[in-house]
Short mmCIF file of C-alpha atoms in Angstrom, two decimals:
data_model
loop_
_atom_site.label_atom_id
_atom_site.label_comp_id
_atom_site.label_asym_id
_atom_site.label_seq_id
_atom_site.Cartn_x
_atom_site.Cartn_y
_atom_site.Cartn_z
CA MET A 1 90.98 -49.97 108.58
CA ASN A 2 87.72 -51.64 109.32
CA ILE A 3 85.76 -52.55 106.22
CA ASP A 4 82.41 -54.20 106.64
CA TRP A 5 82.75 -56.60 103.71
CA SER A 6 79.60 -58.50 104.60
CA ALA A 7 77.52 -55.30 104.51
CA LEU A 8 79.14 -54.39 101.21
CA LEU A 9 78.33 -57.78 99.71
CA LEU A 10 74.79 -57.70 101.08
CA VAL A 11 74.15 -54.24 99.64
CA SER A 12 75.50 -55.30 96.24
CA VAL A 13 73.49 -58.50 96.02
CA VAL A 14 70.23 -57.00 97.31
CA THR A 15 70.54 -53.96 95.03
CA VAL A 16 71.06 -56.03 91.89
CA GLY A 17 68.38 -58.52 92.90
CA VAL A 18 65.66 -56.04 93.84
CA ALA A 19 66.31 -53.73 90.86
CA THR A 20 66.12 -56.68 88.48
CA VAL A 21 62.90 -58.01 89.98
CA VAL A 22 61.20 -54.59 90.03
CA VAL A 23 62.11 -53.73 86.46
CA THR A 24 61.19 -57.20 85.19
CA ILE A 25 57.72 -57.08 86.72
CA PHE A 26 57.18 -53.52 85.53
CA ALA A 27 58.35 -54.27 81.98
CA TYR A 28 56.05 -57.30 81.68
CA GLY A 29 53.26 -55.15 83.10
CA ALA A 30 53.89 -52.60 80.36
CA ALA A 31 53.91 -55.35 77.74
CA LYS A 32 50.58 -56.72 79.00
CA LEU A 33 49.12 -53.21 79.03
CA ALA A 34 50.16 -52.70 75.41
CA ALA A 35 48.72 -56.10 74.46
CA ALA A 36 45.43 -55.23 76.16
CA HIS A 37 45.29 -51.92 74.32
CA GLN A 38 46.11 -53.60 71.04
CA ALA A 39 43.27 -56.07 71.56
CA GLN A 40 40.79 -53.31 72.36
CA THR A 41 41.69 -51.26 69.30
CA GLU A 42 41.14 -54.36 67.20
CA GLY A 43 37.74 -54.81 68.80
CA ARG A 44 38.68 -57.89 70.84
CA PRO A 45 38.21 -58.06 74.63
CA ALA A 46 41.35 -57.15 76.60
CA GLY A 47 40.96 -60.33 78.63
CA TRP A 48 43.68 -61.50 80.99
CA ASN A 49 46.22 -59.03 79.69
CA ALA A 50 44.50 -56.12 81.41
CA VAL A 51 44.21 -58.05 84.69
CA LEU A 52 47.83 -59.20 84.59
CA ALA A 53 49.01 -55.66 83.85
CA LYS A 54 47.12 -54.39 86.89
CA ILE A 55 48.57 -57.14 89.11
CA MET A 56 52.11 -56.43 87.93
CA PHE A 57 51.87 -52.66 88.33
CA GLY A 58 50.23 -53.23 91.71
CA THR A 59 53.14 -55.41 92.82
CA VAL A 60 55.67 -52.78 91.78
CA GLY A 61 53.53 -50.15 93.50
CA ALA A 62 53.63 -52.18 96.72
CA ILE A 63 57.42 -52.44 96.51
CA GLY A 64 57.51 -48.67 95.91
CA LEU A 65 55.39 -48.10 99.03
CA PHE A 66 57.83 -50.21 101.00
CA GLY A 67 60.59 -47.95 99.65
CA LEU A 68 58.60 -44.96 100.89
CA TYR A 69 58.33 -46.65 104.28
CA LEU A 70 62.12 -47.01 104.35
CA VAL A 71 62.69 -43.37 103.39
CA ILE A 72 60.35 -41.81 105.95
CA PRO A 73 62.05 -41.91 109.36
CA TYR A 74 58.75 -41.52 111.20
CA PHE A 75 57.94 -45.19 110.56
CA HIS A 76 60.97 -46.63 112.28
CA MET B 1 81.75 -18.60 121.37
CA ALA B 2 80.70 -15.23 120.12
CA LEU B 3 77.21 -14.85 118.71
CA ILE B 4 78.65 -13.40 115.50
CA VAL B 5 80.69 -16.58 114.89
CA VAL B 6 77.59 -18.72 115.39
CA ILE B 7 75.64 -16.56 112.96
CA ILE B 8 78.39 -16.73 110.31
CA VAL B 9 78.64 -20.51 110.59
CA ILE B 10 74.85 -20.89 110.33
CA ILE B 11 74.69 -18.69 107.22
CA THR B 12 77.58 -20.62 105.66
CA ALA B 13 75.85 -23.92 106.45
CA LEU B 14 72.66 -22.72 104.75
CA VAL B 15 74.62 -21.57 101.69
CA PHE B 16 76.25 -25.00 101.55
CA ASP B 17 72.78 -26.55 101.81
CA PHE B 18 71.69 -24.44 98.83
CA THR B 19 74.67 -25.57 96.71
CA ASN B 20 73.96 -29.13 97.82
CA GLY B 21 70.43 -28.74 96.45
CA PHE B 22 71.34 -27.49 92.99
CA HIS B 23 74.26 -29.85 92.71
CA ASP B 24 72.08 -32.87 93.40
CA SER B 25 68.78 -32.03 91.70
CA ALA B 26 70.22 -33.72 88.60
CA ASN B 27 70.53 -36.98 90.54
CA ALA B 28 66.79 -37.28 90.90
CA MET B 29 65.64 -35.63 87.71
CA ALA B 30 68.29 -35.74 84.96
CA THR B 31 66.96 -38.86 83.24
CA SER B 32 63.32 -37.75 83.53
CA VAL B 33 64.17 -34.38 81.99
CA ALA B 34 66.22 -36.04 79.25
CA THR B 35 63.37 -38.34 78.20
CA GLY B 36 60.63 -35.77 78.63
CA ALA B 37 58.91 -37.66 81.48
CA PHE B 38 58.98 -34.32 83.29
CA SER B 39 59.30 -30.92 81.70
CA PRO B 40 62.44 -29.23 83.08
CA LYS B 41 60.46 -26.74 85.20
CA ALA B 42 58.10 -29.41 86.54
CA ALA B 43 61.05 -31.66 87.38
CA VAL B 44 62.81 -29.14 89.61
CA ALA B 45 59.53 -28.05 91.20
CA VAL B 46 58.64 -31.62 92.17
CA ALA B 47 62.19 -32.30 93.37
CA ALA B 48 62.22 -29.08 95.42
CA VAL B 49 58.92 -29.86 97.17
CA LEU B 50 60.03 -33.43 97.93
CA ASN B 51 63.43 -32.28 99.19
CA PHE B 52 61.69 -29.89 101.57
CA ALA B 53 59.28 -32.59 102.67
CA GLY B 54 62.15 -35.02 103.17
CA ALA B 55 64.15 -32.52 105.20
CA ALA B 56 61.13 -31.67 107.35
CA MET B 57 60.39 -35.33 108.06
CA SER B 58 63.87 -36.21 109.18
CA THR B 59 64.81 -34.31 112.31
CA GLU B 60 66.94 -36.79 114.15
CA VAL B 61 70.27 -35.01 114.31
CA ALA B 62 73.49 -36.96 113.89
CA LYS B 63 75.69 -36.95 116.96
CA THR B 64 78.78 -35.93 115.02
CA ILE B 65 79.51 -33.92 111.92
CA SER B 66 82.60 -35.89 110.97
CA HIS B 67 81.17 -39.44 111.18
CA GLY B 68 84.42 -40.72 112.64
CA LEU B 69 86.67 -39.33 109.90
CA VAL B 70 88.46 -36.94 112.24
CA ASP B 71 88.85 -36.58 116.00
CA ASP B 72 85.59 -34.95 117.09
CA LYS B 73 87.33 -32.89 119.76
CA LEU B 74 89.09 -31.03 116.95
CA VAL B 75 85.87 -30.20 115.10
CA THR B 76 85.70 -26.62 116.31
CA PRO B 77 83.45 -23.94 114.81
CA GLU B 78 86.50 -22.71 112.87
CA ALA B 79 87.02 -26.17 111.40
CA VAL B 80 83.32 -26.55 110.53
CA PHE B 81 83.28 -23.13 108.92
CA ALA B 82 86.47 -23.82 106.93
CA GLY B 83 85.13 -27.21 105.86
CA LEU B 84 81.90 -25.62 104.62
CA ALA B 85 83.92 -22.98 102.74
CA GLY B 86 85.87 -25.71 100.95
CA ALA B 87 82.69 -27.63 100.12
CA ILE B 88 80.85 -24.56 98.79
CA LEU B 89 83.70 -23.53 96.51
CA TRP B 90 84.27 -27.05 95.21
CA ASN B 91 80.53 -27.43 94.55
CA LEU B 92 80.56 -24.19 92.55
CA ILE B 93 83.67 -25.16 90.58
CA THR B 94 82.27 -28.57 89.62
CA TRP B 95 78.90 -27.02 88.83
CA PHE B 96 80.62 -24.57 86.49
CA ALA B 97 82.36 -27.50 84.80
CA GLY B 98 78.97 -29.28 84.62
CA LEU B 99 80.30 -32.25 86.58
CA PRO B 100 78.35 -34.09 89.27
CA SER B 101 80.31 -34.70 92.45
CA SER B 102 79.32 -35.74 95.94
CA SER B 103 78.46 -32.81 98.22
CA SER B 104 79.07 -34.97 101.29
CA HIS B 105 82.55 -35.84 100.06
CA ALA B 106 83.25 -32.14 99.49
CA MET B 107 82.06 -31.39 103.03
CA PHE B 108 84.19 -34.15 104.58
CA GLY B 109 87.16 -33.11 102.45
CA GLY B 110 86.88 -29.52 103.63
CA LEU B 111 86.58 -30.64 107.24
CA ILE B 112 89.58 -32.96 107.00
CA GLY B 113 91.67 -30.23 105.39
CA ALA B 114 90.68 -27.79 108.11
CA VAL B 115 91.65 -30.21 110.89
CA VAL B 116 94.95 -31.20 109.22
CA ALA B 117 95.96 -27.55 108.71
CA TRP B 118 95.60 -26.73 112.37
CA HIS B 119 96.35 -30.02 114.15
CA GLY B 120 98.31 -32.13 111.65
CA MET B 121 97.55 -35.63 110.38
CA ASN B 122 97.10 -37.03 113.90
CA GLY B 123 93.57 -35.70 114.04
CA VAL B 124 92.51 -37.69 110.96
CA TYR B 125 91.47 -41.34 111.00
CA VAL B 126 92.92 -42.35 107.63
CA GLY B 127 91.52 -45.89 107.77
CA ASN B 128 87.99 -44.55 108.14
CA VAL B 129 88.56 -42.12 105.25
CA LEU B 130 89.50 -45.06 103.03
CA SER B 131 86.66 -47.32 104.16
CA LYS B 132 83.90 -44.70 104.37
CA ILE B 133 84.80 -42.39 101.50
CA LEU B 134 87.12 -44.00 98.97
CA LEU B 135 85.76 -47.55 98.91
CA PRO B 136 82.08 -46.53 98.62
CA ALA B 137 83.00 -44.12 95.81
CA LEU B 138 84.45 -47.06 93.89
CA VAL B 139 81.69 -49.50 94.80
CA ALA B 140 78.65 -47.26 94.20
CA PRO B 141 78.91 -46.81 90.41
CA VAL B 142 79.85 -50.47 89.93
CA VAL B 143 76.92 -51.88 91.93
CA ALA B 144 74.35 -49.44 90.56
CA GLY B 145 75.81 -49.83 87.07
CA LEU B 146 75.61 -53.63 87.20
CA ALA B 147 72.00 -53.51 88.42
CA SER B 148 71.21 -51.04 85.66
CA VAL B 149 72.83 -53.13 82.88
CA ILE B 150 70.77 -56.18 83.84
CA ALA B 151 67.55 -54.21 84.42
CA THR B 152 67.88 -52.37 81.09
CA LYS B 153 68.49 -55.56 79.13
CA ILE B 154 65.44 -57.18 80.70
CA ALA B 155 63.23 -54.12 80.19
CA TYR B 156 64.07 -54.01 76.48
CA SER B 157 63.57 -57.71 75.93
CA ALA B 158 60.32 -57.89 77.92
CA ALA B 159 58.40 -55.01 76.41
CA ASN B 160 58.00 -54.16 72.76
CA GLN B 161 59.24 -50.60 72.52
CA ASN B 162 57.05 -49.71 69.59
CA HIS B 163 53.91 -49.24 71.60
CA ARG B 164 52.90 -45.91 72.94
CA GLN B 165 51.46 -47.54 76.09
CA VAL B 166 54.85 -49.04 76.85
CA GLU B 167 56.59 -45.70 76.55
CA ASP B 168 53.91 -43.98 78.64
CA ALA B 169 54.21 -46.64 81.37
CA PHE B 170 57.98 -46.28 81.55
CA GLN B 171 57.72 -42.51 81.71
CA MET B 172 55.29 -42.81 84.60
CA GLY B 173 57.73 -45.20 86.27
CA GLN B 174 60.47 -42.64 85.79
CA ARG B 175 58.41 -39.92 87.44
CA LEU B 176 57.77 -42.08 90.49
CA THR B 177 61.34 -43.36 90.94
CA GLY B 178 62.80 -39.88 90.38
CA SER B 179 60.45 -38.52 93.04
CA LEU B 180 61.52 -41.20 95.49
CA VAL B 181 65.18 -40.25 94.95
CA ALA B 182 64.34 -36.58 95.60
CA LEU B 183 62.55 -37.48 98.84
CA ALA B 184 65.39 -39.69 100.02
CA HIS B 185 67.84 -36.90 99.22
CA GLY B 186 65.90 -34.45 101.37
CA THR B 187 65.83 -36.81 104.35
CA SER B 188 69.58 -37.47 104.26
CA ASP B 189 71.14 -34.20 103.05
CA GLY B 190 68.69 -31.71 104.55
CA GLN B 191 69.31 -33.38 107.87
CA LYS B 192 73.08 -32.94 107.56
CA THR B 193 72.74 -29.16 107.57
CA MET B 194 70.34 -29.29 110.50
CA GLY B 195 72.93 -31.35 112.34
CA ILE B 196 75.69 -28.83 111.68
CA ILE B 197 73.57 -25.86 112.79
CA THR B 198 72.32 -27.66 115.90
CA LEU B 199 75.82 -28.77 116.93
CA VAL B 200 77.13 -25.21 116.49
CA LEU B 201 74.24 -23.83 118.55
CA VAL B 202 75.01 -26.35 121.28
CA ALA B 203 78.74 -25.56 121.17
CA GLY B 204 77.95 -21.85 121.45
CA GLY B 205 75.73 -22.42 124.48
CA PHE B 206 72.59 -21.33 122.65
CA GLN B 207 70.94 -24.73 122.85
CA GLU B 208 70.95 -27.53 125.39
CA ALA B 209 72.98 -30.59 124.44
CA GLY B 210 70.94 -33.62 123.45
CA THR B 211 67.91 -31.66 122.25
CA GLY B 212 66.56 -31.83 118.73
CA PRO B 213 66.78 -29.06 116.13
CA HIS B 214 64.70 -25.92 116.62
CA PHE B 215 61.68 -25.44 114.38
CA TRP B 216 63.33 -22.52 112.58
CA VAL B 217 66.42 -24.65 111.90
CA ILE B 218 64.28 -27.34 110.26
CA CYS B 219 62.46 -24.73 108.15
CA ALA B 220 65.64 -22.89 107.16
CA ALA B 221 67.56 -26.05 106.22
CA GLY B 222 64.58 -27.46 104.30
CA ALA B 223 64.01 -24.17 102.49
CA ALA B 224 67.70 -23.80 101.56
CA ILE B 225 67.95 -27.26 100.00
CA ALA B 226 64.55 -26.84 98.27
CA LEU B 227 65.49 -23.45 96.80
CA GLY B 228 68.80 -24.87 95.64
CA THR B 229 67.03 -27.81 94.03
CA TYR B 230 64.52 -25.54 92.33
CA SER B 231 67.29 -23.37 90.88
CA GLY B 232 68.08 -26.51 88.97
CA GLY B 233 71.79 -27.01 88.50
CA TRP B 234 71.07 -27.20 84.78
CA ARG B 235 74.73 -27.49 83.81
CA ILE B 236 75.05 -30.76 85.71
CA MET B 237 71.65 -31.95 84.59
CA ARG B 238 72.65 -31.54 80.94
CA THR B 239 75.82 -33.57 81.47
CA MET B 240 74.04 -36.39 83.27
CA GLY B 241 70.94 -36.48 81.08
CA LYS B 242 72.51 -35.86 77.68
CA GLY B 243 76.28 -36.02 78.02
CA LEU B 244 76.85 -39.66 78.97
CA VAL B 245 74.39 -41.63 76.88
CA GLU B 246 71.24 -40.87 74.94
CA ILE B 247 68.46 -41.96 77.29
CA GLU B 248 65.13 -43.45 76.20
CA PRO B 249 62.16 -43.79 78.60
CA THR B 250 62.52 -47.56 79.03
CA GLN B 251 66.20 -47.21 79.75
CA GLY B 252 65.56 -44.17 81.95
CA PHE B 253 63.17 -46.18 84.12
CA ALA B 254 65.52 -49.16 84.40
CA CYS B 255 68.32 -46.77 85.34
CA GLU B 256 66.29 -44.78 87.85
CA ALA B 257 64.81 -47.92 89.43
CA SER B 258 68.31 -49.37 89.89
CA ALA B 259 69.61 -46.12 91.38
CA THR B 260 66.64 -45.79 93.73
CA THR B 261 67.10 -49.38 94.90
CA ALA B 262 70.83 -48.86 95.48
CA ILE B 263 70.22 -45.68 97.50
CA LEU B 264 67.50 -47.18 99.70
CA VAL B 265 69.24 -50.52 100.18
CA SER B 266 72.64 -49.00 100.98
CA SER B 267 71.29 -46.55 103.51
CA HIS B 268 69.36 -49.29 105.33
CA LEU B 269 71.88 -52.11 105.25
CA GLY B 270 74.74 -50.15 106.74
CA PHE B 271 76.96 -49.37 103.80
CA GLY B 272 76.18 -45.80 102.76
CA LEU B 273 76.68 -44.93 99.09
CA SER B 274 76.69 -41.44 97.59
CA THR B 275 73.58 -40.63 95.54
CA THR B 276 75.70 -38.88 92.91
CA HIS B 277 77.95 -41.91 92.37
CA VAL B 278 75.00 -44.29 92.33
CA VAL B 279 73.00 -42.34 89.74
CA THR B 280 75.96 -41.75 87.45
CA GLY B 281 76.85 -45.45 87.55
CA ALA B 282 73.24 -46.38 86.80
CA ILE B 283 73.10 -44.03 83.79
CA LEU B 284 76.31 -45.52 82.37
CA GLY B 285 75.00 -49.03 83.07
CA SER B 286 71.73 -48.32 81.27
CA GLY B 287 73.70 -47.17 78.21
CA LEU B 288 75.74 -50.37 78.25
CA GLY B 289 72.59 -52.44 78.80
CA ARG B 290 70.91 -50.91 75.76
CA GLY B 291 74.10 -51.26 73.76
CA THR B 292 74.21 -47.60 72.84
CA LYS B 293 77.20 -45.31 72.53
CA VAL B 294 78.65 -44.26 75.87
CA ASN B 295 80.64 -41.06 76.04
CA TRP B 296 83.59 -42.34 78.05
CA SER B 297 85.52 -39.08 77.90
CA VAL B 298 82.74 -37.35 79.88
CA ALA B 299 82.60 -40.31 82.27
CA GLY B 300 86.38 -40.07 82.69
CA ARG B 301 86.19 -36.37 83.54
CA MET B 302 83.56 -37.19 86.17
CA GLY B 303 85.83 -39.84 87.63
CA ILE B 304 88.67 -37.34 87.89
CA ALA B 305 86.35 -34.83 89.56
CA TRP B 306 85.38 -37.49 92.13
CA LEU B 307 89.00 -38.29 92.89
CA LEU B 308 89.80 -34.60 93.22
CA THR B 309 86.81 -33.79 95.44
CA LEU B 310 88.39 -34.78 98.75
CA PRO B 311 91.85 -33.22 98.23
CA ALA B 312 90.56 -30.09 96.46
CA ALA B 313 87.90 -29.28 99.05
CA GLY B 314 90.48 -30.22 101.68
CA LEU B 315 92.99 -27.72 100.33
CA ILE B 316 90.45 -24.89 100.37
CA GLY B 317 89.35 -26.02 103.83
CA ALA B 318 92.93 -25.97 105.06
CA PHE B 319 93.57 -22.41 103.89
CA SER B 320 90.22 -21.26 105.24
CA SER B 321 90.98 -22.90 108.57
CA LEU B 322 94.32 -21.14 108.96
CA ILE B 323 92.71 -17.78 108.25
CA ALA B 324 89.58 -18.42 110.36
CA HIS B 325 91.73 -19.25 113.37
CA GLN B 326 92.92 -15.62 113.35
CA GLY B 327 89.68 -14.64 115.02
CA ILE B 328 86.60 -12.82 113.85
CA VAL B 329 88.53 -10.83 111.24
CA GLY B 330 89.65 -14.13 109.72
CA PHE B 331 86.06 -15.43 109.60
CA VAL B 332 84.84 -12.33 107.83
CA GLY B 333 87.86 -12.42 105.49
CA VAL B 334 87.15 -16.01 104.41
CA LEU B 335 83.48 -15.14 103.97
CA ALA B 336 84.41 -12.18 101.75
CA VAL B 337 86.73 -14.31 99.61
CA ILE B 338 84.00 -16.95 99.13
CA VAL B 339 81.46 -14.32 98.12
CA VAL B 340 83.86 -12.79 95.57
CA LEU B 341 84.92 -16.15 94.09
CA ALA B 342 81.30 -17.37 93.97
CA GLY B 343 80.36 -14.14 92.19
CA VAL B 344 83.10 -14.64 89.61
CA ILE B 345 82.07 -18.26 88.95
CA VAL B 346 78.39 -17.36 88.58
CA TRP B 347 79.26 -14.40 86.32
CA ARG B 348 81.41 -16.63 84.11
CA ALA B 349 78.69 -19.29 84.04
CA ASN B 350 76.12 -16.75 82.88
CA LYS B 351 78.18 -15.96 79.80
CA ASP B 352 77.40 -19.47 78.60
CA ARG B 353 74.13 -19.85 80.36
CA ILE B 354 72.42 -23.21 80.64
CA ASP B 355 68.90 -23.22 82.03
CA HIS B 356 65.57 -24.97 81.61
CA THR B 357 65.30 -23.78 77.99
CA ASN B 358 68.44 -25.49 76.71
CA VAL B 359 69.11 -28.22 79.25
CA ASN B 360 68.48 -30.92 76.65
CA ASP B 361 70.68 -29.45 73.93
CA ILE B 362 74.07 -30.86 73.28
CA LYS B 363 76.69 -28.27 72.64
CA GLY B 364 78.53 -28.71 69.37
CA ALA B 365 76.60 -31.81 68.44
CA ASP B 366 76.78 -32.88 64.84
CA LEU B 367 73.19 -32.85 63.70
CA SER B 368 73.91 -34.11 60.23
CA GLY B 369 75.66 -37.40 60.85
CA ASP B 370 74.31 -40.82 61.54
CA ASP B 371 74.88 -40.17 65.22
CA ALA B 372 72.44 -37.29 65.25
CA PRO B 373 71.72 -36.95 68.95
CA TYR B 374 67.97 -36.75 68.63
CA THR B 375 65.35 -39.21 67.74
CA VAL B 376 62.23 -38.80 65.73
CA LYS B 377 59.26 -40.98 66.37
CA TYR B 378 56.33 -41.58 64.17
CA LEU B 379 53.01 -41.51 65.88
CA ASP B 380 50.85 -42.22 62.93
CA SER B 381 47.20 -41.64 62.56
CA ASP B 382 46.53 -45.36 62.26
CA ASP B 383 47.35 -47.32 65.36
CA ASP B 384 50.61 -49.01 64.89
CA PHE B 385 53.50 -47.19 66.34
CA LYS B 386 56.43 -47.15 63.99
CA PRO B 387 59.95 -47.81 65.12
CA VAL B 388 62.28 -45.09 66.27
CA VAL B 389 64.35 -43.72 63.46
CA ARG B 390 67.04 -41.15 63.32
CA SER B 391 66.54 -38.29 60.94
CA LYS B 392 68.78 -36.59 58.45
CA VAL B 393 68.89 -32.87 58.32
CA ILE B 394 67.55 -31.33 55.15
CA GLY B 395 66.70 -27.86 56.17
CA GLU B 396 63.46 -27.30 58.01
CA THR B 397 63.43 -26.41 61.67
CA THR B 398 61.09 -26.66 64.58
CA ASP B 399 61.32 -24.47 67.62
CA SER B 400 59.21 -26.36 70.05
CA ASP B 401 59.22 -29.71 71.68
CA ASP B 402 55.77 -30.34 70.28
CA VAL B 403 54.09 -32.62 67.89
CA TRP B 404 55.26 -31.26 64.62
CA GLN B 405 53.71 -31.81 61.27
CA ILE B 406 56.05 -32.93 58.59
CA PRO B 407 54.72 -32.40 55.08
CA SER B 408 52.93 -35.64 54.53
CA ALA B 409 54.42 -36.24 51.11
CA ARG B 410 57.82 -36.46 52.70
CA VAL B 411 56.91 -39.02 55.24
CA ARG B 412 54.48 -40.93 53.09
CA GLY B 413 51.44 -40.41 55.21
CA TRP B 414 52.94 -41.04 58.61
CA ALA B 415 52.64 -37.58 60.07
CA PRO B 416 52.51 -36.19 62.66
CA ILE B 417 55.77 -36.97 64.37
CA ILE B 418 57.03 -36.09 67.79
CA VAL B 419 60.37 -34.37 67.87
CA HIS B 420 62.09 -34.85 71.18
CA ARG B 421 64.33 -31.87 71.06
CA PRO B 422 63.65 -28.18 70.55
CA ALA B 423 65.21 -26.12 67.82
CA ILE B 424 66.63 -28.87 65.70
CA SER B 425 66.53 -29.21 62.00
CA VAL B 426 64.37 -32.07 60.95
CA VAL B 427 64.19 -32.90 57.43
CA ASP B 428 63.86 -36.13 55.76
CA ALA B 429 63.04 -39.09 57.86
CA LEU B 430 64.78 -42.30 57.06
CA ALA B 431 62.55 -45.16 56.22
CA PRO B 432 62.25 -47.38 59.27
CA SER B 433 63.67 -50.85 59.09
CA GLY B 434 61.29 -53.10 57.28
CA GLY B 435 60.86 -50.63 54.46
CA ALA B 436 58.59 -47.70 53.81
CA LYS B 437 54.88 -48.05 53.43
#
């Protein structure tokens, strides 16, 4: 039996790491979005919250595009 | 090889592709359907289109069907046919039971059974079966589950759940991750069927070795998996979306993001994991991460189904192989038996039909207890979004998954509410923590 333990370990670590990072950024993006909305409904300017939300969603979007690149065989 | 044999094997491969589609549409869409990110019909439509697109994009045919599990010289058209027969029947049986199970494992099990029945154990590489089938089946739910536990905990601590924007964002995230899973599924599983058909065409002398799949093969395989996906596999979707844990949008996104990551990472770092095992593990993990009740008896039944997949499909494959080796009469005989058994299973399933209208219902659920399996949310006419509360049944019913007006006196001015489940009795809403207004 030939088990590729290093590949197994790599897959486990990268999966947990990437999933955690993606969800963390997305969740903070959602929190900033809600804060921006809250500010607007109270008549205050959304300020940095709106910008940060866009940056965070943009980062997750970029990671998602990389996922799309991995899925589509044409690219590699 | 006779043309008729080639035709029978191709038809069987396409039928397997169809069962593969409806068995696995829950993997991509169960959590999105459960949380309402997609309506059931929209979910299967999106998944079907993306499965077709995925299948059409991926036309590099694998060099072997068996992936080193059995001696490739023994993978005759009879063995392939018998293996497909085993996989189709096992997929139908597990679908009837509402249990997700890996279609690839069923296919390999059928093939192994077919080879063992005709050539004995010598044709099977047992070490590879352990390292490529058994070990990944154990690892996949653990890795995806662990990622999901951590991701869910973080998602709940980072974002205040009582904002509508937060819920909307997570639902959008669910739609995107679910779509990515559907696309990835099309590229990997649609391509498997193309590989089988192409290898059979080559073996029969109808195609030159080393050439890619014909255009019609790509279209047929893509269409079969897309049609299967669109037909929904609602029985499995209900189990995965509603049977394991109650899924909220935040949790659904954390779960789906973990599953998507596990699928993409595993297929590109050389340790392939089954989509079914990954998604199920992630759903369980998200339940643990949120600290909600996990239905371990359902999870246990799934585990048993996974363990049985290889031997059960193998047994059917073995019988089919012995009969198919009797020549063309044997082929047609096996085909007839499959058609009859499939008809019986579908007929039985229709007696207790599950489709897009009742996919989110839980059979026999106690709607009156504290564990009422639905949630009621207040979306009040002011701006603050009140916490999720569970409701007690007092007698009124709603028949749509719409915003539903509760008599304002009852809810002290917080109407309307959104009821996340059709046809439930909603009655008095409990005062949210922090006291009533």
